[in-house]
């Protein structure tokens, strides 16, 4: 009686039986009775064919089982990864709320500005994880949707009055980014919008436009404002402000190019490849 603790073991036993039958068949065929040998040869050959068919069926079943196990493992990892993104987002939101409380408790405008800036940076990262936890693709997010959500968050953080500053978004095309590139792009956008609020418009009436487009596998992100207060002596290669130092570092991280134009209004553009960079 053949024991079969597993499909793999059963397949090996079938192969061993097939080999033994083949040996017996060869021995029988070496005898002188040709008629009997021919009949036995046919029987043995039929047995061998049955065993080979059984072995093929078992191998296919083993392959199907492996695929099913692999799919189950992938689904399990997707659920786990979504939960991780969700928890990271929740933790970052807690930190953001703590910064908000600190900002409300202090009367120092400089401290309030620092806290608000850090709060907006944390929220831009949290939004990436929120999008990833909700996306059908857990490793990529839609950049256009992300930008629209982030600008709405910045309006709330900086408590902007709708009748004073208007936000416009111009999104062209469906653009998706991997998570490791979405975070720096989100931080760049956060710094550029914050810069437009603090320096470009300086709290006065005006309009901020965020545009996004893709051309020839190159993504262009532009933040422009209707003000005329942007510093004319800004050196992009060695900026003095922390915000632009951070922007430069992030632009290098995504292998992009940063440019500034002041005609007719201030316009800061970041251009980078739409193709994911190879991680080292």
XYZ file of N, CA and C in Angstrom:
840
model
N 0.852 -1.206 0.000
C 0.000 0.000 0.000
C 0.876 1.239 0.000
N 0.604 2.158 -0.847
C 1.410 3.358 -1.011
C 0.916 4.440 -0.070
N 1.809 4.949 0.759
C 1.442 6.076 1.624
C 1.739 7.361 0.888
N 0.916 8.359 1.090
C 1.091 9.621 0.365
C 0.921 10.786 1.318
N 1.962 11.118 2.096
C 1.856 12.231 3.033
C 1.687 13.565 2.350
N 2.087 13.673 1.089
C 1.940 14.929 0.373
C 1.910 14.655 -1.107
N 1.427 15.628 -1.866
C 1.392 15.473 -3.324
C 2.775 15.245 -3.883
N 3.751 15.956 -3.339
C 5.118 15.830 -3.835
C 5.647 14.420 -3.573
N 5.396 13.881 -2.343
C 5.844 12.526 -2.030
C 5.144 11.498 -2.889
N 3.839 11.683 -3.129
C 3.079 10.752 -3.956
C 3.616 10.762 -5.383
N 3.956 11.934 -5.890
C 4.496 12.039 -7.247
C 5.820 11.300 -7.349
N 6.649 11.396 -6.322
C 7.934 10.692 -6.327
C 7.732 9.176 -6.299
N 6.739 8.715 -5.508
C 6.459 7.280 -5.451
C 5.960 6.773 -6.804
N 5.108 7.555 -7.466
C 4.630 7.157 -8.797
C 5.789 7.044 -9.777
N 6.711 7.975 -9.694
C 7.861 7.939 -10.586
C 8.707 6.696 -10.322
N 8.873 6.337 -9.042
C 9.653 5.146 -8.702
C 8.974 3.879 -9.224
N 7.612 3.813 -9.083
C 6.866 2.665 -9.601
C 7.015 2.575 -11.112
N 6.928 3.740 -11.777
C 7.058 3.750 -13.239
C 8.415 3.217 -13.663
N 9.447 3.575 -12.956
C 10.787 3.110 -13.304
C 10.935 1.596 -13.083
N 10.355 1.078 -11.963
C 10.437 -0.367 -11.692
C 9.676 -1.166 -12.733
N 8.497 -0.666 -13.129
C 7.725 -1.363 -14.176
C 8.495 -1.370 -15.488
N 9.160 -0.281 -15.801
C 9.942 -0.217 -17.037
C 11.062 -1.257 -17.014
N 11.694 -1.439 -15.842
C 12.770 -2.431 -15.717
C 12.223 -3.845 -15.910
N 11.065 -4.125 -15.254
C 10.442 -5.452 -15.410
C 10.053 -5.690 -16.850
N 9.523 -4.685 -17.501
C 9.125 -4.810 -18.908
C 10.323 -5.181 -19.770
N 11.439 -4.551 -19.552
C 12.629 -4.829 -20.349
C 13.127 -6.254 -20.116
N 13.015 -6.703 -18.861
C 13.438 -8.082 -18.586
C 12.547 -9.095 -19.294
N 11.216 -8.866 -19.248
C 10.268 -9.774 -19.899
C 10.494 -9.813 -21.399
N 10.763 -8.650 -21.984
C 10.959 -8.593 -23.435
C 12.220 -9.325 -23.869
N 13.093 -9.585 -22.953
C 14.329 -10.293 -23.317
C 14.123 -11.804 -23.402
N 12.923 -12.320 -22.965
C 12.633 -13.741 -23.037
C 12.302 -14.139 -24.476
N 12.284 -15.444 -24.744
C 12.151 -15.945 -26.114
C 10.712 -15.982 -26.625
N 9.702 -16.052 -25.734
C 8.305 -16.145 -26.173
C 7.843 -14.788 -26.672
N 7.925 -14.580 -27.964
C 7.649 -13.264 -28.535
C 6.187 -12.875 -28.418
N 5.261 -13.864 -28.593
C 3.839 -13.548 -28.537
C 3.453 -13.075 -27.140
N 3.901 -13.862 -26.123
C 3.585 -13.482 -24.752
C 4.270 -12.169 -24.381
N 5.489 -12.021 -24.845
C 6.224 -10.786 -24.548
C 5.520 -9.573 -25.124
N 4.946 -9.720 -26.305
C 4.257 -8.611 -26.938
C 3.031 -8.205 -26.129
N 2.267 -9.232 -25.640
C 1.080 -8.921 -24.846
C 1.459 -8.238 -23.527
N 2.515 -8.807 -22.896
C 2.951 -8.219 -21.624
C 3.475 -6.802 -21.849
N 4.167 -6.617 -22.979
C 4.682 -5.281 -23.308
C 3.543 -4.262 -23.416
N 2.453 -4.671 -24.047
C 1.317 -3.765 -24.190
C 0.713 -3.411 -22.829
N 0.599 -4.456 -21.947
C 0.037 -4.209 -20.624
C 0.930 -3.268 -19.813
N 2.236 -3.570 -19.881
C 3.170 -2.709 -19.156
C 3.144 -1.275 -19.686
N 3.066 -1.171 -21.020
C 3.053 0.168 -21.619
C 1.799 0.938 -21.210
N 0.662 0.224 -21.135
C -0.578 0.878 -20.692
C -0.438 1.353 -19.245
N 0.186 0.477 -18.413
C 0.392 0.865 -17.010
C 1.291 2.088 -16.909
N 2.346 2.106 -17.719
C 3.260 3.251 -17.721
C 2.548 4.529 -18.149
N 1.694 4.419 -19.166
C 0.956 5.601 -19.634
C 0.038 6.146 -18.541
N -0.638 5.233 -17.804
C -1.517 5.655 -16.716
C -0.720 6.371 -15.629
N 0.436 5.771 -15.280
C 1.270 6.376 -14.239
C 1.789 7.748 -14.660
N 2.204 7.886 -15.912
C 2.688 9.176 -16.394
C 1.578 10.228 -16.389
N 0.370 9.797 -16.779
C -0.758 10.730 -16.750
C -1.056 11.170 -15.317
N -1.014 10.184 -14.382
C -1.261 10.520 -12.980
C -0.206 11.488 -12.457
N 1.042 11.239 -12.841
C 2.127 12.114 -12.390
C 1.954 13.534 -12.936
N 1.510 13.650 -14.195
C 1.272 14.967 -14.794
C 0.164 15.713 -14.071
N -0.922 14.983 -13.755
C -2.042 15.598 -13.040
C -1.596 16.102 -11.673
N -0.778 15.294 -10.977
C -0.298 15.681 -9.650
C 0.593 16.915 -9.731
N 1.484 16.938 -10.734
C 2.364 18.099 -10.894
C 1.568 19.370 -11.180
N 0.523 19.254 -12.010
C -0.316 20.414 -12.288
C -1.054 20.878 -11.027
N -1.503 19.892 -10.227
C -2.186 20.232 -8.980
C -1.236 20.944 -8.017
N 0.025 20.449 -7.985
C 1.023 21.093 -7.120
C 1.268 22.532 -7.564
N 1.341 22.744 -8.886
C 1.556 24.098 -9.410
C 0.388 25.014 -9.064
N -0.837 24.488 -9.229
C -2.027 25.281 -8.899
C -2.045 25.632 -7.419
N -1.633 24.688 -6.583
C -1.600 24.930 -5.145
C -0.579 26.005 -4.804
N 0.596 25.940 -5.469
C 1.634 26.953 -5.236
C 1.137 28.341 -5.625
N 0.445 28.427 -6.771
C -0.074 29.717 -7.237
C -1.116 30.257 -6.260
N -1.999 29.372 -5.789
C -3.031 29.791 -4.842
C -2.394 30.296 -3.544
N -1.375 29.573 -3.080
C -0.688 30.000 -1.859
C 0.012 31.328 -2.059
N 0.605 31.508 -3.250
C 1.284 32.761 -3.549
C 0.295 33.923 -3.583
N -0.854 33.720 -4.221
C -1.872 34.766 -4.276
C -2.382 35.109 -2.878
N -2.591 34.094 -2.054
C -3.043 34.338 -0.684
C -2.005 35.125 0.096
N -0.729 34.799 -0.130
C 0.351 35.517 0.551
C 0.410 36.974 0.114
N 0.214 37.224 -1.194
C 0.220 38.596 -1.704
C -0.937 39.388 -1.111
N -2.139 38.783 -1.067
C -3.296 39.465 -0.482
C -3.058 39.800 0.985
N -2.450 38.856 1.694
C -2.154 39.084 3.111
C -1.185 40.247 3.292
N -0.167 40.304 2.429
C 0.814 41.392 2.522
C 0.197 42.733 2.131
N -0.721 42.734 1.159
C -1.407 43.970 0.779
C -2.230 44.513 1.946
N -2.950 43.616 2.624
C -3.748 44.040 3.782
C -2.847 44.596 4.870
N -1.733 43.918 5.104
C -0.796 44.375 6.127
C -0.206 45.729 5.769
N 0.148 45.906 4.493
C 0.736 47.172 4.065
C -0.266 48.315 4.168
N -1.533 48.045 3.830
C -2.568 49.083 3.977
C -2.718 49.474 5.448
N -2.664 48.482 6.317
C -2.791 48.765 7.748
C -1.607 49.595 8.236
N -0.419 49.300 7.721
C 0.763 50.079 8.102
C 0.613 51.531 7.656
N 0.203 51.726 6.396
C -0.010 53.095 5.900
C -1.057 53.818 6.748
N -2.120 53.104 7.109
C -3.187 53.720 7.900
C -2.675 54.135 9.280
N -1.879 53.303 9.893
C -1.361 53.614 11.224
C -0.342 54.747 11.177
N 0.506 54.743 10.159
C 1.464 55.838 10.009
C 0.720 57.153 9.834
N -0.328 57.135 9.004
C -1.132 58.347 8.793
C -1.745 58.832 10.099
N -2.306 57.908 10.889
C -2.917 58.278 12.165
C -1.885 58.870 13.129
N -0.712 58.257 13.191
C 0.330 58.771 14.086
C 0.785 60.162 13.673
N 0.930 60.381 12.380
C 1.351 61.696 11.894
C 0.262 62.742 12.158
N -0.990 62.338 12.061
C -2.076 63.269 12.355
C -2.088 63.658 13.827
N -1.728 62.722 14.696
C -1.627 63.038 16.123
C -0.537 64.084 16.354
N 0.620 63.884 15.699
C 1.711 64.852 15.820
C 1.273 66.220 15.292
N 0.578 66.219 14.165
C 0.088 67.471 13.590
C -0.872 68.177 14.538
N -1.742 67.411 15.188
C -2.689 68.002 16.135
C -1.969 68.598 17.342
N -0.925 67.921 17.802
C -0.140 68.447 18.920
C 0.525 69.771 18.552
N 1.049 69.841 17.332
C 1.647 71.096 16.872
C 0.591 72.199 16.779
N -0.606 71.820 16.359
C -1.691 72.796 16.267
C -2.034 73.352 17.648
N -2.089 72.481 18.657
C -2.364 72.925 20.026
C -1.270 73.860 20.540
N -0.022 73.501 20.227
C 1.088 74.355 20.643
C 1.013 75.726 19.979
N 0.642 75.736 18.708
C 0.545 77.009 17.987
C -0.539 77.905 18.581
N -1.624 77.296 19.031
C -2.713 78.084 19.615
C -2.386 78.581 21.023
N -1.480 77.900 21.710
C -1.148 78.277 23.087
C -0.089 79.377 23.165
N 0.671 79.556 22.096
C 1.717 80.578 22.128
C 1.247 81.871 21.477
N 1.779 82.975 21.947
C 1.447 84.281 21.381
C 2.589 84.827 20.530
N 3.671 84.082 20.449
C 4.841 84.526 19.685
C 4.613 84.217 18.206
N 4.535 85.223 17.338
C 4.292 84.987 15.902
C 5.368 84.129 15.248
N 6.626 84.305 15.676
C 7.709 83.518 15.088
C 7.551 82.044 15.412
N 7.238 81.763 16.670
C 7.029 80.371 17.081
C 5.811 79.785 16.373
N 4.751 80.571 16.241
C 3.553 80.104 15.541
C 3.877 79.733 14.092
N 4.683 80.568 13.455
C 5.052 80.300 12.057
C 5.839 79.000 11.943
N 6.786 78.796 12.852
C 7.591 77.573 12.824
C 6.705 76.345 13.025
N 5.796 76.441 13.998
C 4.912 75.310 14.278
C 3.979 75.026 13.106
N 3.433 76.084 12.487
C 2.531 75.898 11.343
C 3.285 75.282 10.157
N 4.509 75.744 9.951
C 5.299 75.189 8.842
C 5.544 73.701 9.033
N 5.942 73.317 10.249
C 6.189 71.904 10.511
C 4.898 71.088 10.468
N 3.807 71.702 10.895
C 2.522 71.019 10.827
C 2.135 70.719 9.377
N 2.326 71.683 8.503
C 1.969 71.467 7.095
C 2.874 70.416 6.458
N 4.153 70.383 6.852
C 5.060 69.363 6.317
C 4.628 67.968 6.743
N 4.270 67.830 8.001
C 3.826 66.529 8.503
C 2.525 66.102 7.832
N 1.609 67.048 7.628
C 0.343 66.702 6.981
C 0.549 66.292 5.534
N 1.525 66.886 4.860
C 1.780 66.497 3.467
C 2.271 65.054 3.392
N 3.064 64.620 4.379
C 3.530 63.229 4.420
C 2.375 62.306 4.809
N 1.592 62.729 5.796
C 0.460 61.907 6.236
C -0.528 61.670 5.102
N -0.694 62.686 4.248
C -1.636 62.558 3.133
C -1.184 61.484 2.142
N 0.126 61.351 1.950
C 0.640 60.286 1.078
C 0.223 58.924 1.609
N 0.419 58.699 2.904
C 0.057 57.407 3.499
C -1.452 57.190 3.487
N -2.206 58.265 3.652
C -3.665 58.139 3.575
C -4.102 57.709 2.183
N -3.524 58.335 1.167
C -3.858 57.975 -0.213
C -3.470 56.533 -0.526
N -2.295 56.119 -0.042
C -1.821 54.760 -0.311
C -2.703 53.720 0.381
N -3.202 54.045 1.573
C -4.053 53.088 2.292
C -5.416 52.933 1.621
N -5.816 53.918 0.811
C -7.125 53.883 0.158
C -7.049 53.530 -1.323
N -5.846 53.568 -1.879
C -5.694 53.367 -3.325
C -5.797 51.894 -3.687
N -6.271 51.632 -4.918
C -6.298 50.254 -5.418
C -4.895 49.733 -5.652
N -3.941 50.651 -5.880
C -2.536 50.289 -6.001
C -1.821 50.812 -4.752
N -1.424 49.898 -3.890
C -0.924 50.305 -2.576
C 0.486 50.876 -2.622
N 1.107 50.910 -3.790
C 2.454 51.475 -3.873
C 2.503 52.732 -4.728
N 1.345 53.183 -5.266
C 1.336 54.352 -6.144
C 0.118 55.225 -5.823
N 0.265 56.527 -6.060
C -0.858 57.437 -5.849
C -1.016 58.338 -7.070
N -2.247 58.820 -7.244
C -2.543 59.763 -8.307
C -2.070 61.145 -7.874
N -1.101 61.702 -8.601
C -0.474 62.948 -8.176
C -1.446 64.128 -8.262
N -2.294 64.147 -9.279
C -3.248 65.242 -9.415
C -4.220 65.298 -8.247
N -4.779 64.146 -7.866
C -5.703 64.098 -6.727
C -4.986 64.481 -5.439
N -3.750 64.046 -5.315
C -2.971 64.367 -4.122
C -2.757 65.878 -4.001
N -2.429 66.518 -5.099
C -2.196 67.968 -5.086
C -3.464 68.714 -4.681
N -4.594 68.322 -5.225
C -5.849 68.991 -4.876
C -6.172 68.822 -3.393
N -5.930 67.643 -2.854
C -6.189 67.411 -1.428
C -5.222 68.204 -0.566
N -3.948 68.249 -0.969
C -2.940 68.944 -0.165
C -3.197 70.450 -0.129
N -3.568 71.039 -1.256
C -3.839 72.478 -1.257
C -5.023 72.808 -0.348
N -6.027 71.923 -0.308
C -7.164 72.142 0.589
C -6.720 72.091 2.046
N -5.791 71.187 2.361
C -5.273 71.077 3.725
C -4.485 72.329 4.101
N -3.675 72.839 3.177
C -2.882 74.039 3.452
C -3.776 75.248 3.722
N -4.896 75.319 3.020
C -5.850 76.410 3.261
C -6.345 76.352 4.702
N -6.641 75.122 5.193
C -7.129 74.982 6.568
C -6.034 75.284 7.585
N -4.813 74.791 7.315
C -3.722 74.993 8.273
C -3.401 76.474 8.449
N -3.347 77.196 7.320
C -2.988 78.608 7.394
C -4.204 79.525 7.575
N -5.377 78.898 7.736
C -6.609 79.651 8.004
C -6.795 80.801 7.011
N -6.709 80.470 5.736
C -6.814 81.500 4.704
C -8.271 81.901 4.487
N -8.465 83.160 4.262
C -9.807 83.666 3.997
C -10.095 83.571 2.495
N -11.197 82.901 2.127
C -11.504 82.705 0.704
C -11.619 84.006 -0.085
N -12.032 85.097 0.594
C -12.199 86.354 -0.131
C -10.897 87.143 -0.252
N -9.817 86.593 0.316
C -8.522 87.280 0.234
C -7.568 86.571 -0.728
N -7.450 85.263 -0.577
C -6.527 84.494 -1.415
C -7.280 83.354 -2.084
N -7.130 83.259 -3.372
C -7.802 82.224 -4.157
C -6.790 81.177 -4.611
N -7.159 79.917 -4.432
C -6.327 78.809 -4.903
C -6.922 78.257 -6.192
N -6.053 78.026 -7.169
C -6.470 77.384 -8.419
C -5.534 76.212 -8.701
N -6.098 75.124 -9.199
C -5.285 73.980 -9.605
C -5.573 73.662 -11.063
N -4.516 73.399 -11.798
C -4.634 73.047 -13.212
C -3.900 71.722 -13.420
N -4.661 70.655 -13.543
C -4.099 69.312 -13.666
C -4.333 68.798 -15.081
N -3.268 68.426 -15.760
C -3.366 67.903 -17.125
C -2.833 66.469 -17.152
N -3.743 65.531 -17.437
C -3.333 64.144 -17.581
C -3.348 63.382 -16.268
N -3.350 62.050 -16.398
C -3.303 61.161 -15.246
C -1.840 60.836 -14.949
N -1.394 61.255 -13.788
C 0.004 61.052 -13.409
C 0.045 60.290 -12.097
N 0.763 59.172 -12.088
C 0.910 58.386 -10.872
C 2.377 58.315 -10.472
N 2.610 58.360 -9.171
C 3.964 58.279 -8.638
C 4.043 57.180 -7.596
N 5.213 56.560 -7.501
C 5.442 55.600 -6.432
C 5.546 56.343 -5.111
N 5.329 55.634 -4.023
C 5.291 56.273 -2.709
C 6.606 56.949 -2.347
N 7.742 56.351 -2.755
C 9.035 56.932 -2.376
C 9.326 58.237 -3.118
N 8.554 58.533 -4.177
C 8.724 59.804 -4.878
C 7.602 60.780 -4.538
N 6.464 60.250 -4.126
C 5.330 61.123 -3.792
C 5.617 61.964 -2.552
N 6.340 61.404 -1.580
C 6.636 62.150 -0.349
C 7.491 63.383 -0.635
N 8.649 63.256 -1.328
C 9.417 64.476 -1.621
C 8.668 65.471 -2.496
N 7.886 64.996 -3.467
C 7.117 65.912 -4.310
C 6.078 66.655 -3.466
N 5.434 65.951 -2.533
C 4.473 66.593 -1.651
C 5.110 67.647 -0.767
N 6.298 67.357 -0.257
C 7.016 68.327 0.575
C 7.453 69.538 -0.245
N 7.875 69.294 -1.494
C 8.240 70.412 -2.372
C 7.037 71.319 -2.590
N 5.892 70.722 -2.902
C 4.681 71.511 -3.115
C 4.314 72.294 -1.854
N 4.431 71.650 -0.709
C 4.126 72.312 0.553
C 5.002 73.551 0.742
N 6.296 73.416 0.479
C 7.220 74.540 0.664
C 6.940 75.658 -0.342
N 6.636 75.287 -1.581
C 6.387 76.299 -2.609
C 5.106 77.087 -2.315
N 4.056 76.382 -1.891
C 2.809 77.074 -1.569
C 2.994 77.943 -0.324
N 3.682 77.407 0.680
C 3.945 78.193 1.887
C 4.760 79.435 1.553
N 5.724 79.285 0.663
C 6.552 80.416 0.248
C 5.716 81.476 -0.468
N 4.779 81.018 -1.318
C 3.906 81.966 -2.020
C 3.029 82.730 -1.039
N 2.579 82.054 -0.001
C 1.735 82.709 0.993
C 2.516 83.726 1.821
N 3.723 83.331 2.230
C 4.495 84.172 3.146
C 5.231 85.306 2.439
N 5.715 85.032 1.226
C 6.555 86.019 0.541
C 5.896 86.591 -0.715
N 5.287 85.719 -1.509
C 4.700 86.199 -2.760
C 3.545 87.133 -2.539
N 2.620 86.742 -1.646
C 1.440 87.571 -1.390
C 1.530 88.304 -0.057
N 2.286 87.718 0.878
C 2.501 88.350 2.190
C 1.196 88.741 2.863
N 0.204 87.828 2.771
C -1.043 88.062 3.474
C -2.004 88.999 2.780
N -1.644 89.504 1.620
C -2.531 90.421 0.913
C -3.463 89.651 -0.019
N -4.274 90.408 -0.763
C -5.171 89.791 -1.729
C -4.354 89.229 -2.892
N -4.833 88.118 -3.444
C -4.132 87.571 -4.599
C -4.577 86.165 -4.926
N -3.842 85.576 -5.842
C -4.189 84.249 -6.339
C -2.938 83.385 -6.409
N -3.088 82.128 -6.005
C -2.017 81.134 -6.110
C -2.498 80.019 -7.028
N -1.680 79.709 -8.006
C -2.039 78.663 -8.971
C -1.028 77.531 -8.902
N -1.533 76.320 -8.794
C -0.695 75.122 -8.829
C -1.055 74.354 -10.085
N -0.089 74.172 -10.959
C -0.359 73.451 -12.208
C 0.543 72.228 -12.306
N 0.006 71.203 -12.947
C 0.721 69.942 -13.108
C 0.457 69.416 -14.506
N 1.520 69.048 -15.188
C 1.356 68.467 -16.519
C 2.500 67.502 -16.811
N 2.281 66.641 -17.790
C 3.302 65.688 -18.210
C 3.473 65.794 -19.712
N 4.728 65.934 -20.141
C 5.054 66.055 -21.565
C 6.341 65.277 -21.834
N 6.264 64.369 -22.812
C 7.447 63.587 -23.192
C 8.105 62.933 -21.979
N 7.289 62.256 -21.173
C 7.766 61.522 -19.991
C 8.443 62.423 -18.970
N 8.109 63.727 -18.997
C 8.643 64.657 -18.003
C 7.484 65.362 -17.309
N 7.514 65.339 -15.978
C 6.472 65.979 -15.171
C 6.920 67.385 -14.807
N 6.016 68.337 -14.943
C 6.302 69.722 -14.558
C 5.283 70.162 -13.518
N 5.792 70.579 -12.353
C 4.970 71.105 -11.267
C 5.296 72.586 -11.106
N 4.279 73.431 -11.231
C 4.494 74.887 -11.181
C 3.594 75.503 -10.110
N 4.206 76.357 -9.301
C 3.447 77.148 -8.328
C 3.700 78.614 -8.641
N 2.639 79.343 -8.913
C 2.775 80.762 -9.249
C 1.815 81.579 -8.393
N 2.159 82.848 -8.200
C 1.277 83.729 -7.446
C 1.193 85.075 -8.154
N 0.161 85.819 -7.830
C -0.090 87.096 -8.504
C 0.614 88.263 -7.826
N 1.392 87.967 -6.774
C 2.081 89.035 -6.062
C 3.392 89.426 -6.718
N 3.985 90.477 -6.173
C 5.266 90.972 -6.700
C 6.276 91.156 -5.572
N 6.193 90.298 -4.549
C 7.025 90.458 -3.376
C 8.119 89.408 -3.269
N 8.220 88.532 -4.265
C 9.236 87.487 -4.193
C 10.623 88.118 -4.294
N 11.584 87.692 -3.440
C 12.909 88.320 -3.450
C 13.598 88.211 -4.809
N 14.094 89.332 -5.304
C 14.725 89.347 -6.627
C 16.162 88.843 -6.585
N 16.754 88.790 -5.396
C 18.148 88.375 -5.289
C 18.296 86.920 -4.841
N 17.246 86.116 -5.010
C 17.310 84.727 -4.570
C 18.312 83.943 -5.410
N 19.246 83.291 -4.748
C 20.223 82.425 -5.404
C 19.794 80.983 -5.173
N 19.316 80.325 -6.231
C 18.830 78.956 -6.086
C 19.939 77.974 -5.701
N 21.180 78.304 -6.073
C 22.284 77.398 -5.787
C 22.673 77.426 -4.306
N 22.495 78.570 -3.664
C 22.843 78.681 -2.233
C 21.831 79.573 -1.525
N 20.593 79.111 -1.411
C 19.552 79.924 -0.761
C 19.817 80.061 0.736
N 19.360 81.180 1.290
C 19.557 81.416 2.729
C 18.407 80.867 3.564
N 17.214 80.811 3.010
C 16.060 80.375 3.798
C 16.044 78.850 3.938
N 15.536 78.394 5.093
C 15.428 76.957 5.345
C 14.501 76.292 4.331
N 13.410 77.004 3.968
C 12.449 76.434 3.033
C 13.072 76.086 1.694
N 13.861 77.021 1.137
C 14.465 76.752 -0.175
C 15.653 75.801 -0.068
N 16.296 75.749 1.064
C 17.325 74.734 1.264
C 16.698 73.349 1.237
N 15.540 73.233 1.880
C 14.816 71.958 1.857
C 14.336 71.628 0.452
N 13.829 72.640 -0.261
C 13.369 72.414 -1.636
C 14.512 71.912 -2.510
N 15.672 72.555 -2.421
C 16.827 72.124 -3.215
C 17.188 70.675 -2.929
N 17.199 70.315 -1.659
C 17.543 68.942 -1.286
C 16.537 67.945 -1.838
N 15.252 68.286 -1.771
C 14.206 67.390 -2.261
C 14.224 67.280 -3.786
N 14.504 68.399 -4.464
C 14.583 68.370 -5.938
C 15.737 67.478 -6.382
N 16.853 67.537 -5.680
C 17.970 66.652 -5.993
C 17.607 65.200 -5.736
N 16.802 64.971 -4.704
C 16.400 63.607 -4.356
C 15.604 62.946 -5.476
N 14.793 63.725 -6.199
C 14.005 63.164 -7.306
C 14.682 63.417 -8.648
N 15.936 63.888 -8.586
C 16.717 64.140 -9.800
C 16.010 65.139 -10.714
N 15.499 66.226 -10.108
C 14.753 67.218 -10.874
C 15.530 68.499 -11.107
N 14.856 69.450 -11.739
C 15.435 70.756 -12.057
C 14.500 71.834 -11.528
N 15.054 72.822 -10.823
C 14.275 73.902 -10.232
C 14.572 75.203 -10.956
N 13.515 75.914 -11.372
C 13.689 77.194 -12.059
C 12.712 78.217 -11.493
N 13.095 79.510 -11.598
C 12.259 80.610 -11.127
C 12.107 81.638 -12.240
N 10.871 82.082 -12.450
C 10.594 83.138 -13.420
C 9.770 84.217 -12.733
N 10.032 85.487 -13.072
C 9.300 86.595 -12.452
C 8.516 87.409 -13.476
N 8.326 86.851 -14.674
C 7.621 87.569 -15.733
C 6.450 86.717 -16.210
N 5.214 87.221 -16.151
C 4.814 88.510 -15.555
C 4.737 88.449 -14.030
N 4.433 87.233 -13.461
C 4.360 87.054 -12.020
C 5.361 85.986 -11.597
N 5.539 85.846 -10.306
C 6.475 84.844 -9.804
C 5.971 83.442 -10.130
N 6.831 82.645 -10.731
C 6.485 81.276 -11.099
C 7.684 80.384 -10.812
N 7.503 79.405 -9.955
C 8.565 78.460 -9.605
C 8.179 77.096 -10.155
N 9.069 76.509 -10.932
C 8.780 75.238 -11.596
C 9.778 74.168 -11.176
N 9.266 72.965 -11.044
C 10.099 71.787 -10.776
C 9.804 70.772 -11.860
N 10.862 70.357 -12.556
C 10.699 69.368 -13.629
C 11.492 68.119 -13.281
N 10.837 66.960 -13.477
C 11.507 65.695 -13.174
C 10.913 64.590 -14.027
N 11.631 63.500 -14.130
C 11.218 62.402 -14.990
C 9.969 61.723 -14.457
N 9.104 61.320 -15.377
C 7.895 60.599 -14.986
C 8.188 59.145 -14.668
N 9.361 58.662 -15.089
C 9.737 57.284 -14.844
C 10.334 57.155 -13.443
N 9.973 56.073 -12.756
C 10.497 55.856 -11.420
C 12.002 55.663 -11.483
N 12.691 56.286 -10.535
C 14.134 56.146 -10.465
C 14.497 54.801 -9.865
N 15.638 54.269 -10.308
C 16.121 53.017 -9.752
C 16.671 53.270 -8.350
N 16.221 52.457 -7.403
C 16.718 52.620 -6.049
C 18.054 51.917 -5.916
N 18.962 52.613 -5.209
C 20.284 52.012 -5.008
C 20.248 51.066 -3.831
